[in-house]
Short mmCIF file of C-alpha atoms and ligand atoms in Angstrom, two decimals:
data_model
loop_
_atom_site.label_atom_id
_atom_site.label_comp_id
_atom_site.label_asym_id
_atom_site.label_seq_id
_atom_site.Cartn_x
_atom_site.Cartn_y
_atom_site.Cartn_z
CA MET A 1 -143.53 389.96 136.50
CA LYS A 2 -142.28 390.02 140.08
CA ILE A 3 -141.58 386.66 141.74
CA ASP A 4 -143.39 386.79 145.10
CA SER A 5 -142.60 383.26 146.24
CA VAL A 6 -140.73 380.10 145.28
CA GLU A 7 -141.76 376.63 146.45
CA LEU A 8 -139.46 373.60 146.23
CA ARG A 9 -141.21 370.25 146.60
CA GLN A 10 -139.35 366.95 146.48
CA LEU A 11 -141.46 364.10 145.14
CA ARG A 12 -141.03 360.35 145.18
CA MET A 13 -143.39 358.28 143.06
CA PRO A 14 -143.49 354.59 142.13
CA LEU A 15 -142.74 353.88 138.46
CA ALA A 16 -145.18 351.62 136.60
CA SER A 17 -142.12 349.41 135.95
CA ALA A 18 -138.41 349.71 136.76
CA PHE A 19 -136.26 351.39 134.09
CA GLU A 20 -132.75 350.09 133.38
CA THR A 21 -130.06 351.59 131.15
CA SER A 22 -126.45 350.56 130.51
CA GLY A 23 -125.37 352.30 133.71
CA TRP A 24 -128.20 352.51 136.20
CA ARG A 25 -131.62 351.22 137.23
CA GLU A 26 -134.51 353.34 138.52
CA GLU A 27 -137.21 351.68 140.62
CA GLU A 28 -138.97 354.91 141.50
CA LYS A 29 -139.18 358.44 140.22
CA THR A 30 -137.69 361.31 142.18
CA CYS A 31 -137.79 365.00 141.25
CA ILE A 32 -138.25 368.49 142.64
CA ILE A 33 -141.28 370.44 141.49
CA VAL A 34 -140.61 374.20 141.50
CA THR A 35 -143.52 376.63 141.79
CA LEU A 36 -142.96 380.33 141.10
CA LYS A 37 -145.78 382.65 142.16
CA GLY A 38 -146.36 386.15 140.85
CA ASP A 39 -149.33 388.33 139.98
CA SER A 40 -151.63 385.74 141.70
CA LYS A 41 -150.55 383.05 139.23
CA SER A 42 -148.42 379.91 139.59
CA GLY A 43 -145.76 378.69 137.16
CA PHE A 44 -144.51 375.10 137.42
CA GLY A 45 -141.19 373.54 136.47
CA GLU A 46 -139.67 370.12 137.12
CA CYS A 47 -136.15 369.41 138.24
CA ALA A 48 -135.94 365.99 136.55
CA VAL A 49 -132.93 364.83 138.48
CA SER A 50 -132.17 361.23 139.42
CA GLN A 51 -131.46 360.09 142.94
CA GLY A 52 -127.78 359.62 142.02
CA PRO A 53 -125.12 360.97 139.58
CA TRP A 54 -125.73 358.64 136.63
CA TYR A 55 -127.28 360.47 133.69
CA SER A 56 -125.68 363.69 134.96
CA TYR A 57 -123.40 364.62 137.86
CA GLU A 58 -126.44 366.30 139.45
CA THR A 59 -128.32 364.42 142.17
CA LEU A 60 -131.51 365.00 144.12
CA THR A 61 -129.44 366.32 147.04
CA SER A 62 -127.14 368.52 144.95
CA ALA A 63 -130.07 369.99 143.03
CA TRP A 64 -131.96 370.90 146.22
CA HIS A 65 -128.78 372.50 147.64
CA VAL A 66 -128.07 374.54 144.48
CA LEU A 67 -131.71 375.58 144.18
CA GLU A 68 -132.10 376.62 147.83
CA ASP A 69 -128.72 378.24 148.40
CA TYR A 70 -127.88 379.78 145.02
CA ILE A 71 -130.78 379.90 142.55
CA VAL A 72 -133.70 380.95 144.77
CA PRO A 73 -131.83 384.06 146.11
CA LEU A 74 -131.24 385.18 142.50
CA VAL A 75 -134.91 384.81 141.59
CA LEU A 76 -137.04 385.66 144.66
CA GLY A 77 -138.38 389.24 144.62
CA LYS A 78 -136.87 389.89 141.18
CA VAL A 79 -138.79 391.10 138.13
CA PHE A 80 -138.61 389.13 134.86
CA ARG A 81 -140.27 390.38 131.68
CA LYS A 82 -138.97 387.66 129.35
CA PRO A 83 -138.01 384.04 130.15
CA SER A 84 -134.56 384.58 128.63
CA GLU A 85 -133.73 387.14 131.35
CA ILE A 86 -133.44 384.35 133.91
CA VAL A 87 -130.71 382.66 131.87
CA GLY A 88 -128.56 385.77 132.34
CA ALA A 89 -129.49 385.98 136.03
CA LEU A 90 -128.25 382.41 136.62
CA ALA A 91 -125.21 382.60 134.32
CA GLY A 92 -122.81 382.99 137.26
CA ILE A 93 -123.67 379.47 138.46
CA ARG A 94 -121.45 377.01 136.65
CA GLY A 95 -123.21 373.90 135.33
CA HIS A 96 -126.12 372.43 137.34
CA ASN A 97 -128.33 372.74 134.26
CA ILE A 98 -131.07 370.42 135.54
CA ALA A 99 -131.52 372.58 138.65
CA LYS A 100 -131.45 375.80 136.60
CA ALA A 101 -133.88 374.42 134.01
CA SER A 102 -136.58 373.76 136.61
CA VAL A 103 -136.79 377.44 137.58
CA GLU A 104 -136.35 378.68 134.01
CA MET A 105 -139.22 376.47 132.83
CA ALA A 106 -141.43 377.54 135.74
CA LEU A 107 -140.87 381.14 134.61
CA TRP A 108 -141.91 380.28 131.02
CA ASP A 109 -145.14 378.78 132.42
CA LEU A 110 -145.77 381.77 134.67
CA LEU A 111 -145.17 384.36 131.91
CA ALA A 112 -147.26 382.40 129.40
CA LYS A 113 -150.11 382.29 131.93
CA GLY A 114 -149.62 386.03 132.52
CA GLU A 115 -150.16 386.62 128.80
CA SER A 116 -152.92 383.95 128.58
CA VAL A 117 -151.11 382.09 125.78
CA PRO A 118 -150.20 378.40 125.53
CA LEU A 119 -146.53 377.73 126.25
CA SER A 120 -146.13 376.08 122.83
CA LYS A 121 -147.28 379.29 121.13
CA MET A 122 -144.97 381.43 123.24
CA LEU A 123 -142.08 379.20 122.17
CA GLY A 124 -142.99 379.47 118.48
CA GLY A 125 -144.48 375.98 118.17
CA THR A 126 -146.40 375.18 115.01
CA SER A 127 -147.79 371.66 115.60
CA HIS A 128 -151.00 370.75 117.40
CA SER A 129 -149.75 367.24 118.16
CA ILE A 130 -146.36 365.61 118.55
CA VAL A 131 -145.22 362.20 117.34
CA SER A 132 -144.56 359.82 120.19
CA GLY A 133 -141.95 357.08 120.44
CA VAL A 134 -141.18 354.85 123.38
CA SER A 135 -137.95 354.00 125.12
CA ILE A 136 -137.51 350.46 126.47
CA GLY A 137 -134.98 349.78 129.21
CA ILE A 138 -132.74 346.71 129.26
CA GLN A 139 -134.85 343.56 129.74
CA LYS A 140 -133.79 340.22 131.22
CA THR A 141 -134.47 338.23 128.05
CA ARG A 142 -134.83 338.83 124.31
CA GLU A 143 -138.40 337.48 124.53
CA GLN A 144 -139.36 340.04 127.16
CA LEU A 145 -137.90 342.82 125.00
CA VAL A 146 -139.79 341.72 121.89
CA ASP A 147 -143.07 341.30 123.85
CA MET A 148 -142.74 344.77 125.29
CA ALA A 149 -141.93 346.34 121.89
CA GLU A 150 -144.95 344.56 120.38
CA LYS A 151 -147.23 345.81 123.15
CA PHE A 152 -146.12 349.42 122.66
CA LEU A 153 -146.48 349.24 118.86
CA GLU A 154 -150.03 347.92 119.34
CA GLN A 155 -150.77 350.94 121.52
CA GLY A 156 -149.72 353.17 118.61
CA TYR A 157 -146.18 354.27 119.47
CA ARG A 158 -144.42 355.24 116.25
CA ARG A 159 -140.83 354.33 117.11
CA ILE A 160 -139.07 351.92 119.43
CA LYS A 161 -135.84 352.83 121.18
CA ILE A 162 -133.94 350.16 123.04
CA LYS A 163 -131.23 350.66 125.61
CA ILE A 164 -128.05 348.73 124.83
CA LYS A 165 -124.72 348.06 126.50
CA PRO A 166 -121.56 346.21 125.45
CA GLY A 167 -122.43 342.54 124.94
CA ARG A 168 -126.18 343.29 124.86
CA ASP A 169 -126.59 345.07 121.54
CA VAL A 170 -126.44 343.20 118.22
CA ASP A 171 -128.44 340.25 119.61
CA LEU A 172 -131.22 342.55 120.81
CA VAL A 173 -131.42 344.36 117.48
CA ILE A 174 -131.54 341.02 115.64
CA ALA A 175 -134.34 339.84 117.96
CA ILE A 176 -136.48 342.88 117.14
CA ARG A 177 -135.67 342.78 113.42
CA GLU A 178 -136.62 339.06 113.24
CA GLU A 179 -139.97 339.47 114.97
CA LEU A 180 -140.91 343.05 114.04
CA PRO A 181 -138.92 343.69 110.84
CA ASP A 182 -140.39 347.02 109.76
CA THR A 183 -140.33 348.76 113.14
CA PRO A 184 -138.74 352.23 113.17
CA LEU A 185 -135.94 351.33 115.58
CA MET A 186 -133.02 353.05 117.30
CA VAL A 187 -130.57 352.21 120.09
CA ASP A 188 -129.12 354.20 123.00
CA GLY A 189 -125.83 353.32 124.72
CA ASN A 190 -125.90 356.07 127.37
CA GLY A 191 -122.12 356.44 127.11
CA ALA A 192 -121.29 352.83 128.08
CA TYR A 193 -119.00 351.99 125.13
CA ASP A 194 -115.24 352.23 125.06
CA PRO A 195 -113.97 353.49 121.67
CA LYS A 196 -112.19 350.11 121.33
CA GLU A 197 -115.70 348.61 121.00
CA SER A 198 -116.49 350.60 117.83
CA GLY A 199 -116.43 347.30 115.94
CA SER A 200 -119.55 346.00 117.68
CA LEU A 201 -121.30 349.31 117.00
CA ALA A 202 -120.33 349.06 113.32
CA ARG A 203 -122.01 345.64 113.26
CA LEU A 204 -125.31 347.45 113.87
CA ASP A 205 -124.94 349.34 110.59
CA PRO A 206 -126.83 346.87 108.32
CA PHE A 207 -130.00 346.91 110.47
CA GLU A 208 -131.46 350.17 109.14
CA LEU A 209 -131.52 351.83 112.55
CA LEU A 210 -132.83 355.40 112.67
CA MET A 211 -129.75 356.29 114.73
CA ILE A 212 -127.25 355.12 117.35
CA GLU A 213 -127.55 357.42 120.36
CA GLN A 214 -124.63 358.42 122.60
CA PRO A 215 -122.53 355.25 122.54
CA PHE A 216 -119.40 356.93 123.99
CA ALA A 217 -118.77 359.04 127.08
CA TRP A 218 -120.50 362.37 127.57
CA ASP A 219 -117.23 364.30 127.17
CA ASP A 220 -116.00 362.54 124.03
CA MET A 221 -116.92 364.40 120.83
CA VAL A 222 -113.94 363.08 118.85
CA GLU A 223 -114.77 359.37 119.12
CA HIS A 224 -118.38 360.03 118.08
CA ALA A 225 -117.01 361.81 114.98
CA ARG A 226 -114.71 358.84 114.23
CA LEU A 227 -117.65 356.44 114.53
CA GLN A 228 -119.80 358.63 112.28
CA ARG A 229 -117.09 358.41 109.59
CA MET A 230 -117.13 354.58 109.90
CA ILE A 231 -120.88 353.97 109.61
CA ARG A 232 -123.79 355.23 107.53
CA THR A 233 -126.30 355.03 110.42
CA PRO A 234 -126.63 358.54 111.90
CA VAL A 235 -124.97 359.07 115.26
CA CYS A 236 -127.18 361.01 117.72
CA LEU A 237 -125.82 362.92 120.70
CA ASP A 238 -127.61 363.32 124.02
CA GLU A 239 -125.39 363.71 127.13
CA SER A 240 -122.58 365.38 125.11
CA VAL A 241 -124.56 368.50 124.19
CA ALA A 242 -125.35 370.56 127.29
CA SER A 243 -124.99 374.00 125.69
CA LEU A 244 -124.98 375.90 122.44
CA SER A 245 -121.18 375.80 122.38
CA ASP A 246 -121.23 372.00 122.75
CA LEU A 247 -123.49 371.93 119.68
CA GLU A 248 -121.03 374.11 117.77
CA SER A 249 -118.23 371.67 118.67
CA ALA A 250 -120.34 368.71 117.52
CA LEU A 251 -121.14 370.43 114.23
CA ALA A 252 -117.52 371.45 113.64
CA LEU A 253 -116.32 367.89 114.23
CA ASP A 254 -119.30 366.19 112.52
CA SER A 255 -119.86 364.19 115.72
CA CYS A 256 -123.58 363.62 115.04
CA ARG A 257 -126.21 363.83 112.30
CA VAL A 258 -129.21 363.90 114.69
CA LEU A 259 -129.65 365.62 118.05
CA ASN A 260 -131.71 364.68 121.09
CA ILE A 261 -132.72 367.90 122.86
CA LYS A 262 -133.68 367.68 126.54
CA PRO A 263 -134.56 371.01 128.15
CA ALA A 264 -133.37 369.74 131.54
CA ARG A 265 -129.91 368.91 130.15
CA VAL A 266 -129.30 372.31 128.53
CA GLY A 267 -130.66 374.54 131.32
CA GLY A 268 -134.20 375.07 130.07
CA LEU A 269 -136.34 376.08 127.14
CA THR A 270 -134.46 379.24 126.11
CA VAL A 271 -131.29 377.33 125.22
CA SER A 272 -133.34 374.40 123.85
CA LYS A 273 -134.96 376.78 121.40
CA MET A 274 -131.60 378.31 120.42
CA ILE A 275 -130.18 374.83 119.80
CA HIS A 276 -133.30 373.92 117.82
CA ASP A 277 -132.95 377.04 115.67
CA VAL A 278 -129.30 376.30 114.82
CA CYS A 279 -130.16 372.69 113.94
CA LEU A 280 -133.11 373.78 111.79
CA GLY A 281 -130.83 376.19 109.92
CA ARG A 282 -128.34 373.34 109.36
CA ARG A 283 -131.13 370.88 108.44
CA MET A 284 -130.13 368.57 111.27
CA PRO A 285 -133.19 366.66 112.50
CA VAL A 286 -133.92 366.92 116.23
CA TRP A 287 -136.27 365.19 118.64
CA CYS A 288 -137.10 365.69 122.30
CA GLY A 289 -135.75 363.23 124.84
CA GLY A 290 -137.02 362.58 128.34
CA LEU A 291 -135.96 361.91 131.91
CA LEU A 292 -139.04 360.01 133.13
CA GLU A 293 -140.76 363.35 133.75
CA THR A 294 -144.05 363.75 135.60
CA GLY A 295 -146.82 365.61 133.79
CA VAL A 296 -145.15 368.93 134.63
CA GLY A 297 -141.87 368.25 132.83
CA ARG A 298 -143.76 366.28 130.17
CA ALA A 299 -145.92 369.35 129.42
CA HIS A 300 -142.81 371.47 128.88
CA ASN A 301 -141.32 368.80 126.61
CA VAL A 302 -144.53 368.53 124.57
CA ALA A 303 -144.60 372.32 124.09
CA LEU A 304 -140.97 372.31 122.93
CA ALA A 305 -141.54 369.40 120.55
CA SER A 306 -144.24 371.43 118.77
CA LEU A 307 -141.44 373.50 117.15
CA PRO A 308 -140.91 372.83 113.43
CA GLY A 309 -137.44 371.22 113.68
CA PHE A 310 -138.73 368.29 115.79
CA VAL A 311 -139.21 366.03 112.80
CA MET A 312 -138.36 362.67 114.40
CA PRO A 313 -140.48 360.74 116.94
CA ASN A 314 -139.89 362.01 120.47
CA ASP A 315 -139.23 360.14 123.72
CA ILE A 316 -142.43 361.70 125.04
CA SER A 317 -144.77 358.88 125.95
CA ALA A 318 -148.17 358.98 127.59
CA SER A 319 -148.30 359.49 131.37
CA ASN A 320 -149.37 355.86 131.87
CA ARG A 321 -146.09 354.59 130.34
CA TYR A 322 -144.38 355.56 133.60
CA PHE A 323 -147.04 356.24 136.25
CA LYS A 324 -150.25 354.63 137.42
CA GLU A 325 -151.43 358.13 138.24
CA ASP A 326 -149.78 361.38 137.09
CA ILE A 327 -149.75 364.65 139.06
CA VAL A 328 -151.56 366.61 136.34
CA GLU A 329 -155.02 366.65 134.84
CA PRO A 330 -155.66 365.86 132.09
CA GLU A 331 -152.89 363.28 131.88
CA PHE A 332 -150.97 362.98 128.61
CA ARG A 333 -152.65 360.32 126.49
CA LEU A 334 -151.50 358.53 123.36
CA LYS A 335 -153.91 358.68 120.44
CA PRO A 336 -154.30 355.61 118.20
CA ASP A 337 -152.23 357.36 115.50
CA GLY A 338 -149.24 357.51 117.87
CA THR A 339 -149.43 361.21 118.63
CA ILE A 340 -150.01 363.28 121.77
CA ASP A 341 -151.99 366.53 121.65
CA VAL A 342 -150.22 369.78 122.46
CA PRO A 343 -152.28 371.49 125.20
CA SER A 344 -154.07 374.63 124.05
CA ARG A 345 -154.80 376.22 127.43
CA PRO A 346 -152.49 378.99 128.77
CA GLY A 347 -149.04 378.06 130.04
CA ILE A 348 -148.26 374.35 130.28
CA GLY A 349 -151.96 373.79 129.67
CA VAL A 350 -152.55 371.14 132.32
CA GLU A 351 -153.68 371.52 135.92
CA VAL A 352 -151.22 370.47 138.61
CA LEU A 353 -153.18 368.51 141.22
CA GLU A 354 -152.39 369.83 144.73
CA GLU A 355 -153.72 366.66 146.33
CA ARG A 356 -151.43 364.44 144.25
CA LEU A 357 -148.47 366.69 145.02
CA GLU A 358 -149.17 366.32 148.74
CA GLU A 359 -149.44 362.52 148.43
CA CYS A 360 -146.05 362.24 146.74
CA SER A 361 -144.13 364.91 148.69
CA GLU A 362 -141.28 364.03 151.00
CA ARG A 363 -139.88 367.54 151.49
CA VAL A 364 -141.34 371.01 150.97
CA LYS A 365 -139.91 374.48 151.49
CA VAL A 366 -141.47 377.84 150.61
CA PHE A 367 -139.44 381.06 150.19
CA LYS A 368 -141.31 384.38 150.35
CA THR A 369 -140.30 387.98 149.78
MG1 LIG B 401 -130.19 359.12 125.69
#
């Protein structure tokens, strides 16, 4: 299909509540929605980048710059028959995976709509619903954390993840275990721990956590492997695995026993699927993480999580976990059994609401052939 136009649209939306990790706090959601048009159809992707270089080195400003000046010229007016072709087209751009992923995912949506198939089916998904967990940012008090976890469990969420940082870890896990002892629970350090603090991470070992996610820095595979040798709780990597070769390094070193796959982090769905396939072959459980996506990125994540290797609860919550009003219809809703339906309509399977896009836009640019 020939790409006739590319639209970049920067959005700013209030979050239902602020989200705080070990390293940063987000009061509002920013992103760039990418629309590719071809054959009278529109494909949507989300550049789920933060305002600043916290989760990744990419920022809202850097992503717009890389999209406008380097990615759009490689895509506009070009013909793509398979989504994987765009990965090759963008291979000359080093890094900037979150920017690349937005266009790659928009192409998946466009081609799936061109073939009138749901995105999940095009990816090889086998599930009609995905299991939903919830991620809770750092709260001011233990009581607030426990109240919030209780509220989400009542709504049906099947797993609680709590953000931790040095000095705010064992006490939080004890608080949850005392009040909600049987909760499927995991923790995420977002790279805040120094390897010298491995001792406090080892103290989490008796609490039957599903996993400890990314305690050490994004570029430190060796320390994660050392920790995994010290504890029986599985170590999960997130920030450290941005490519298939990163996964190979992690496997060779035994740096993790579980993997969080985020399409935005690895440059899109093509590489996500390759990573999934390797993990499935190695019997390493995977789950899909999130970056506070709007309904557009959420739809891509849901489609990916319908693949058979996604056997653990995903950080894919309902739209209302993050937004009073999403930009898609229907919004993603949590069912009482803690699952979210995989859309069955063509492409991402939800309608992007033009009016909502306009309301939230702070910058728009359209590129035409
Ligand atoms: Mg994480």
